[in-house]
Coordinates of N, CA and C in Angstrom, one line a residue:
M1 N 6.4 -37.9 14.1 CA 7.2 -36.7 14.1 C 6.7 -35.7 13.1
M2 N 6.2 -36.1 12.0 CA 5.6 -35.1 11.0 C 4.4 -34.4 11.6
K3 N 3.6 -35.1 12.4 CA 2.4 -34.5 13.0 C 2.8 -33.5 14.0
K4 N 3.9 -33.7 14.7 CA 4.4 -32.8 15.7 C 4.9 -31.5 15.0
L5 N 5.6 -31.7 13.9 CA 6.1 -30.5 13.1 C 5.0 -29.7 12.5
A6 N 4.0 -30.4 12.0 CA 2.8 -29.7 11.4 C 2.1 -28.9 12.5
A7 N 1.9 -29.5 13.7 CA 1.2 -28.8 14.8 C 2.0 -27.6 15.3
L8 N 3.4 -27.8 15.3 CA 4.2 -26.7 15.7 C 4.1 -25.5 14.7
A9 N 4.1 -25.9 13.4 CA 4.0 -24.9 12.3 C 2.7 -24.1 12.4
L10 N 1.6 -24.9 12.7 CA 0.3 -24.2 12.8 C 0.3 -23.3 14.0
L11 N 0.9 -23.7 15.1 CA 1.0 -22.9 16.4 C 1.7 -21.6 16.1
L12 N 2.9 -21.7 15.4 CA 3.7 -20.6 15.1 C 3.0 -19.6 14.1
S13 N 2.3 -20.2 13.2 CA 1.6 -19.3 12.2 C 0.5 -18.6 12.9
T14 N -0.2 -19.3 13.8 CA -1.3 -18.6 14.6 C -0.7 -17.5 15.4
A15 N 0.4 -17.7 16.1 CA 1.0 -16.7 16.9 C 1.4 -15.5 16.1
A16 N 1.9 -15.8 14.9 CA 2.3 -14.7 14.0 C 1.1 -13.8 13.6
Q17 N 0.0 -14.4 13.5 CA -1.2 -13.7 13.2 C -1.9 -13.0 14.4
A18 N -1.4 -13.2 15.6 CA -2.0 -12.7 16.8 C -1.9 -11.2 16.9
H19 N -1.0 -10.5 16.3 CA -0.8 -9.1 16.4 C -2.1 -8.3 15.8
V20 N -2.2 -7.1 16.2 CA -3.2 -6.2 15.6 C -2.6 -5.8 14.3
T21 N -3.3 -6.2 13.2 CA -2.7 -5.9 11.8 C -3.8 -5.2 11.0
L22 N -3.3 -4.7 9.8 CA -4.2 -4.2 8.8 C -4.6 -5.3 7.8
E23 N -5.9 -5.4 7.5 CA -6.3 -6.4 6.5 C -5.7 -6.2 5.1
T24 N -5.7 -5.0 4.6 CA -5.1 -4.6 3.4 C -3.8 -3.9 3.7
T25 N -2.7 -4.4 3.3 CA -1.4 -3.9 3.8 C -0.7 -3.0 2.8
S26 N -1.3 -2.6 1.7 CA -0.7 -1.6 0.9 C -1.8 -0.6 0.3
A27 N -1.4 0.6 0.0 CA -2.3 1.6 -0.6 C -1.4 2.6 -1.4
A28 N -2.0 3.2 -2.4 CA -1.3 4.1 -3.2 C -1.3 5.5 -2.6
S29 N -0.2 6.2 -2.7 CA -0.1 7.6 -2.2 C -1.2 8.4 -3.0
G30 N -1.9 9.2 -2.2 CA -3.0 10.0 -2.8 C -4.3 9.3 -2.9
S31 N -4.4 8.1 -2.4 CA -5.7 7.4 -2.5 C -6.4 7.5 -1.2
Y32 N -7.7 7.1 -1.2 CA -8.5 7.0 0.0 C -8.4 5.5 0.3
Y33 N -8.2 5.2 1.6 CA -7.9 3.8 2.1 C -8.9 3.4 3.2
K34 N -9.5 2.3 3.0 CA -10.3 1.7 4.1 C -9.4 0.8 4.9
A35 N -9.1 1.3 6.1 CA -8.3 0.6 7.1 C -9.1 -0.3 7.9
V36 N -8.8 -1.6 7.9 CA -9.5 -2.6 8.7 C -8.5 -3.1 9.7
L37 N -8.6 -2.7 11.0 CA -7.7 -3.3 12.0 C -8.2 -4.6 12.5
K38 N -7.5 -5.7 12.4 CA -7.9 -7.0 12.8 C -7.3 -7.3 14.2
V39 N -8.2 -7.6 15.1 CA -7.9 -7.9 16.5 C -8.2 -9.4 16.7
G40 N -7.1 -10.2 16.9 CA -7.3 -11.6 16.9 C -7.4 -12.3 18.3
H41 N -7.1 -11.5 19.4 CA -7.2 -12.1 20.7 C -7.2 -10.9 21.7
G42 N -7.5 -11.3 23.0 CA -7.5 -10.4 24.1 C -6.1 -10.2 24.6
C43 N -6.0 -9.8 25.9 CA -4.7 -9.7 26.6 C -4.5 -10.8 27.6
A44 N -3.8 -11.8 27.2 CA -3.6 -13.0 28.0 C -4.9 -13.6 28.4
G45 N -5.8 -13.7 27.5 CA -7.1 -14.3 27.8 C -8.2 -13.3 28.3
S46 N -7.8 -12.1 28.7 CA -8.7 -11.1 29.1 C -9.4 -10.4 28.0
P47 N -10.8 -10.1 28.1 CA -11.5 -9.5 26.9 C -11.0 -8.1 26.6
T48 N -11.1 -7.8 25.3 CA -10.7 -6.5 24.8 C -11.9 -5.5 25.1
T49 N -11.6 -4.4 25.7 CA -12.7 -3.4 26.1 C -12.5 -2.1 25.3
G50 N -11.4 -1.9 24.7 CA -11.1 -0.7 23.9 C -9.9 -0.9 22.9
I51 N -10.1 -0.2 21.8 CA -9.0 -0.1 20.8 C -8.8 1.4 20.5
S52 N -7.6 1.8 20.4 CA -7.2 3.2 20.1 C -6.1 3.2 19.1
V53 N -6.3 3.9 18.0 CA -5.3 3.9 16.9 C -4.8 5.4 16.8
E54 N -3.5 5.5 16.7 CA -2.8 6.8 16.5 C -2.6 7.0 15.0
L55 N -3.1 8.0 14.4 CA -2.9 8.3 13.0 C -1.6 8.9 12.8
P56 N -0.8 8.3 11.9 CA 0.5 8.9 11.6 C 0.4 10.1 10.7
E57 N 1.4 11.0 10.7 CA 1.5 12.0 9.7 C 1.5 11.3 8.3
G58 N 0.7 11.8 7.4 CA 0.6 11.1 6.1 C -0.8 10.4 6.0
A59 N -1.5 10.2 7.1 CA -2.9 9.7 7.0 C -3.8 10.9 7.4
Q60 N -4.6 11.3 6.4 CA -5.4 12.5 6.6 C -6.9 12.2 6.5
L61 N -7.6 13.1 7.1 CA -9.1 13.2 7.0 C -9.7 11.8 7.4
A62 N -9.2 11.2 8.5 CA -9.8 9.9 8.9 C -11.2 10.0 9.4
R63 N -12.0 9.0 9.1 CA -13.4 8.9 9.5 C -13.6 7.5 10.0
P64 N -14.0 7.3 11.3 CA -14.2 6.0 11.8 C -15.6 5.4 11.4
M65 N -15.7 4.1 11.3 CA -16.9 3.4 11.1 C -17.5 3.1 12.4
P66 N -18.8 3.5 12.7 CA -19.5 3.2 13.9 C -19.5 1.7 14.1
K67 N -19.5 1.2 15.4 CA -19.4 -0.2 15.7 C -20.5 -0.5 16.8
A68 N -21.4 -1.3 16.5 CA -22.5 -1.6 17.4 C -21.9 -2.1 18.8
G69 N -22.4 -1.5 19.9 CA -22.0 -1.9 21.2 C -20.7 -1.2 21.7
W70 N -20.1 -0.3 20.8 CA -18.9 0.4 21.2 C -19.2 1.9 21.0
Q71 N -18.5 2.8 21.8 CA -18.6 4.2 21.6 C -17.3 4.6 20.8
V72 N -17.5 5.5 19.9 CA -16.3 6.0 19.1 C -16.0 7.4 19.5
Q73 N -14.7 7.7 19.7 CA -14.3 9.0 20.0 C -13.2 9.4 19.0
V74 N -13.2 10.6 18.5 CA -12.2 11.1 17.6 C -11.5 12.3 18.3
S75 N -10.1 12.2 18.3 CA -9.3 13.3 18.8 C -8.6 14.0 17.7
K76 N -8.5 15.3 17.7 CA -7.9 16.1 16.7 C -6.7 16.8 17.3
S77 N -5.7 17.1 16.4 CA -4.5 17.9 16.8 C -4.2 18.8 15.6
A78 N -3.4 19.9 16.0 CA -2.9 20.8 14.9 C -2.0 20.0 14.0
V79 N -2.0 20.3 12.7 CA -1.2 19.7 11.7 C -0.6 20.7 10.8
K80 N 0.4 20.3 10.1 CA 1.0 21.2 9.0 C -0.2 21.4 8.0
P81 N -0.6 22.6 7.7 CA -1.7 22.9 6.8 C -1.6 22.1 5.5
F82 N -2.7 21.6 5.1 CA -2.8 21.0 3.8 C -4.1 21.3 3.1
D83 N -4.2 21.1 1.8 CA -5.4 21.4 1.0 C -6.3 20.2 1.0
N84 N -7.6 20.5 1.1 CA -8.6 19.5 1.0 C -9.7 20.0 0.0
H85 N -9.6 19.8 -1.3 CA -10.5 20.3 -2.3 C -10.8 21.8 -2.1
G86 N -9.7 22.6 -2.0 CA -9.8 24.0 -1.9 C -9.9 24.6 -0.5
S87 N -10.1 23.8 0.5 CA -10.1 24.3 1.9 C -8.8 23.9 2.5
V88 N -8.3 24.8 3.4 CA -7.0 24.6 4.1 C -7.4 23.9 5.4
V89 N -6.8 22.8 5.6 CA -7.0 22.0 6.9 C -5.8 22.3 7.8
K90 N -6.1 22.8 9.0 CA -5.0 23.1 10.0 C -5.1 22.2 11.2
E91 N -6.3 21.5 11.4 CA -6.5 20.5 12.5 C -7.1 19.3 11.9
D92 N -6.5 18.1 12.3 CA -7.0 16.9 11.7 C -7.0 15.8 12.7
V93 N -7.7 14.7 12.4 CA -7.8 13.5 13.3 C -6.4 13.0 13.6
S94 N -6.1 12.8 14.9 CA -4.9 12.2 15.3 C -5.0 10.9 16.0
R95 N -6.2 10.6 16.5 CA -6.5 9.4 17.2 C -8.0 9.0 17.1
I96 N -8.2 7.7 16.9 CA -9.6 7.2 16.9 C -9.6 6.1 18.0
S97 N -10.7 6.2 18.9 CA -10.8 5.2 19.9 C -12.2 4.6 19.9
W98 N -12.3 3.3 20.1 CA -13.5 2.6 20.3 C -13.5 2.0 21.7
T99 N -14.4 2.3 22.5 CA -14.4 1.9 23.9 C -15.8 1.4 24.3
G100 N -15.8 0.7 25.5 CA -17.1 0.3 26.1 C -17.6 -1.0 25.6
G101 N -16.9 -1.7 24.7 CA -17.3 -2.9 24.2 C -16.8 -4.1 25.0
N102 N -17.0 -5.3 24.6 CA -16.5 -6.5 25.2 C -16.3 -7.6 24.2
L103 N -15.0 -7.7 23.8 CA -14.6 -8.7 22.8 C -13.9 -9.8 23.6
P104 N -14.6 -11.0 23.8 CA -13.9 -12.1 24.6 C -12.5 -12.4 24.0
G105 N -11.7 -12.8 24.9 CA -10.3 -13.1 24.6 C -10.0 -14.1 23.5
D106 N -11.0 -15.0 23.3 CA -10.8 -16.0 22.2 C -11.7 -15.8 21.0
F107 N -12.1 -14.5 20.8 CA -12.9 -14.1 19.7 C -12.1 -13.1 18.8
Y108 N -12.5 -12.9 17.6 CA -11.9 -12.1 16.6 C -12.9 -10.9 16.2
D109 N -12.3 -9.8 15.9 CA -13.2 -8.7 15.4 C -12.4 -7.7 14.7
E110 N -13.0 -6.7 14.0 CA -12.4 -5.7 13.2 C -12.9 -4.3 13.6
F111 N -12.0 -3.4 13.5 CA -12.3 -2.0 13.7 C -11.9 -1.2 12.5
V112 N -12.8 -0.4 11.9 CA -12.7 0.2 10.6 C -12.7 1.7 10.6
F113 N -11.8 2.3 9.7 CA -11.9 3.7 9.5 C -11.4 3.9 8.1
Q114 N -11.7 5.1 7.5 CA -11.2 5.5 6.2 C -10.3 6.7 6.4
T115 N -9.3 6.7 5.5 CA -8.3 7.9 5.6 C -7.8 8.1 4.2
R116 N -7.3 9.3 4.0 CA -6.6 9.6 2.7 C -5.1 9.4 3.0
I117 N -4.4 8.7 2.1 CA -3.0 8.5 2.2 C -2.2 9.6 1.5
A118 N -1.7 10.5 2.2 CA -0.9 11.6 1.6 C 0.6 11.4 1.7
A119 N 1.0 10.3 2.4 CA 2.4 10.0 2.6 C 3.1 9.6 1.2
Q120 N 4.4 9.8 1.2 CA 5.2 9.4 0.0 C 5.3 7.9 0.1
P121 N 5.7 7.2 -1.0 CA 5.9 5.8 -0.9 C 6.9 5.4 0.2
G122 N 6.6 4.3 0.8 CA 7.3 3.8 2.0 C 6.4 3.2 3.0
K123 N 6.8 3.1 4.2 CA 6.0 2.4 5.2 C 5.4 3.5 6.1
L124 N 4.1 3.3 6.5 CA 3.4 4.1 7.4 C 2.9 3.3 8.5
Y125 N 3.2 3.7 9.8 CA 2.9 2.8 11.0 C 1.8 3.4 11.7
F126 N 0.8 2.6 12.1 CA -0.3 2.9 12.9 C -0.2 2.3 14.3
K127 N 0.1 3.1 15.3 CA 0.2 2.6 16.6 C -1.1 2.3 17.3
V128 N -1.3 1.1 17.8 CA -2.6 0.7 18.3 C -2.4 0.3 19.8
T129 N -3.3 0.8 20.7 CA -3.4 0.4 22.1 C -4.7 -0.5 22.2
Q130 N -4.5 -1.7 22.7 CA -5.6 -2.6 23.0 C -5.8 -2.6 24.5
Q131 N -6.9 -2.1 25.0 CA -7.2 -2.1 26.4 C -8.1 -3.3 26.7
C132 N -7.8 -4.0 27.7 CA -8.5 -5.2 28.1 C -9.0 -5.0 29.5
A133 N -10.0 -5.9 29.9 CA -10.5 -5.9 31.3 C -9.4 -6.0 32.3
Q134 N -8.4 -6.8 32.0 CA -7.2 -6.9 32.8 C -6.0 -6.7 31.9
G135 N -5.4 -5.5 32.0 CA -4.1 -5.3 31.3 C -4.4 -4.6 29.9
S136 N -3.3 -4.5 29.2 CA -3.4 -3.9 27.8 C -2.2 -4.4 27.0
N137 N -2.4 -4.3 25.7 CA -1.3 -4.6 24.7 C -1.1 -3.3 23.9
N138 N 0.2 -2.8 23.9 CA 0.5 -1.6 23.2 C 1.3 -2.0 21.9
W139 N 0.6 -2.1 20.8 CA 1.1 -2.5 19.5 C 1.7 -1.2 18.9
V140 N 2.9 -0.8 19.4 CA 3.5 0.5 19.0 C 4.9 0.4 18.6
E141 N 5.5 -0.8 18.5 CA 6.9 -0.9 18.2 C 7.1 -0.8 16.7
I142 N 8.1 0.0 16.3 CA 8.5 0.3 14.9 C 9.9 -0.2 14.8
P143 N 10.1 -1.1 13.8 CA 11.5 -1.6 13.6 C 12.5 -0.6 13.2
A144 N 13.7 -0.7 13.7 CA 14.8 0.2 13.3 C 15.2 -0.2 11.9
D145 N 15.9 0.7 11.2 CA 16.4 0.4 9.9 C 17.2 -0.9 9.9
G146 N 16.8 -1.8 9.0 CA 17.4 -3.1 8.9 C 16.9 -4.2 9.8
Q147 N 16.0 -3.8 10.8 CA 15.5 -4.8 11.7 C 14.3 -5.5 11.1
D148 N 14.2 -6.8 11.4 CA 13.0 -7.6 10.9 C 11.8 -7.3 11.9
A149 N 10.7 -6.8 11.3 CA 9.5 -6.5 12.1 C 9.0 -7.7 12.9
H150 N 9.3 -8.9 12.4 CA 8.8 -10.1 13.0 C 9.6 -10.4 14.4
S151 N 10.7 -9.7 14.6 CA 11.4 -9.8 15.8 C 10.8 -9.0 16.9
L152 N 9.9 -8.1 16.6 CA 9.3 -7.3 17.6 C 8.1 -8.0 18.4
K153 N 8.0 -7.8 19.7 CA 7.0 -8.4 20.5 C 5.6 -7.8 20.2
F154 N 5.6 -6.4 20.1 CA 4.3 -5.7 20.0 C 4.5 -4.7 18.8
P155 N 4.5 -5.2 17.5 CA 4.7 -4.3 16.4 C 3.5 -3.5 16.1
A156 N 3.7 -2.3 15.6 CA 2.7 -1.4 15.1 C 2.1 -2.0 13.8
A157 N 0.9 -1.7 13.5 CA 0.3 -2.1 12.2 C 1.0 -1.3 11.1
V158 N 1.3 -1.9 10.0 CA 2.1 -1.2 9.0 C 1.4 -1.3 7.7
L159 N 1.4 -0.1 7.0 CA 0.9 0.0 5.6 C 2.0 0.4 4.7
Q160 N 2.1 -0.4 3.6 CA 3.1 -0.1 2.6 C 2.5 0.9 1.6
V161 N 3.0 2.1 1.5 CA 2.5 3.2 0.6 C 3.2 3.0 -0.7
T162 N 2.5 2.9 -1.8 CA 3.0 2.7 -3.1 C 2.9 4.0 -3.9
E163 N 3.5 4.0 -5.1 CA 3.4 5.1 -6.0 C 2.0 5.4 -6.3
P164 N 1.7 6.7 -6.6 CA 0.3 7.1 -6.8 C -0.3 6.3 -8.0
G165 N -1.6 6.0 -7.9 CA -2.3 5.3 -9.0 C -2.8 6.3 -10.0
Q166 N -3.5 5.7 -11.0 CA -4.0 6.6 -12.1 C -5.3 7.3 -11.7
A167 N -6.1 6.6 -10.9 CA -7.5 7.1 -10.6 C -7.5 7.8 -9.3
H168 N -8.4 8.8 -9.2 CA -8.7 9.5 -7.9 C -10.0 8.9 -7.5
Q169 N -10.0 8.1 -6.4 CA -11.2 7.5 -5.9 C -11.5 8.0 -4.4
H170 N -12.8 8.0 -4.1 CA -13.3 8.3 -2.8 C -13.8 7.0 -2.1

C-alpha cells in the first residue's frame, strides 16, 4: 500500500511540474530579471515546435536569448511612455516567439529572456503559447481573486514582484 501511495505522490508531483513555469519565481521591482521558461513536455506527446510569451505591462525592455535550432522573433507594441536612462520609450517588446525547433514530447528545455521589472509588488503573469506538431497548449489562465492557481488546467507563468532591492543591477 505504501508503495502505491508513494507512486501516486510522485505521479501527482510530476503532473504539477508539467506546466510551463518560471525557474526563478520572484524578482524585486526595479530589477533586471533573467526569465527562464521551463517547458517540461509536449502536447499530449506531440513535440513542441514553438513557444511564444506575452510580456505583461510591468515587464520592460525584454531581450530574448538566441536558441540554437530555433528562430527568435520579437514583436513590439505602443506602451505608456517610460524613461530608460534618459530616453523616453514609447514602443516596447510585447511578445517573444521561438519557432522552427523540435523539442520531443518527452524531453525538457528552457527558453530565456531578460527584462526589467517595473511593476509594483504583487503578481505578474506571463501568458505562454506552446505550439506543437499536433495541437497546442495555451498557458494563459490567471486565477481570480481568492482562487487557487493549482486549480487551473493551463495556468500562466507567474512572477512574484517584491519590494525594490538596494542595488541597481543589469
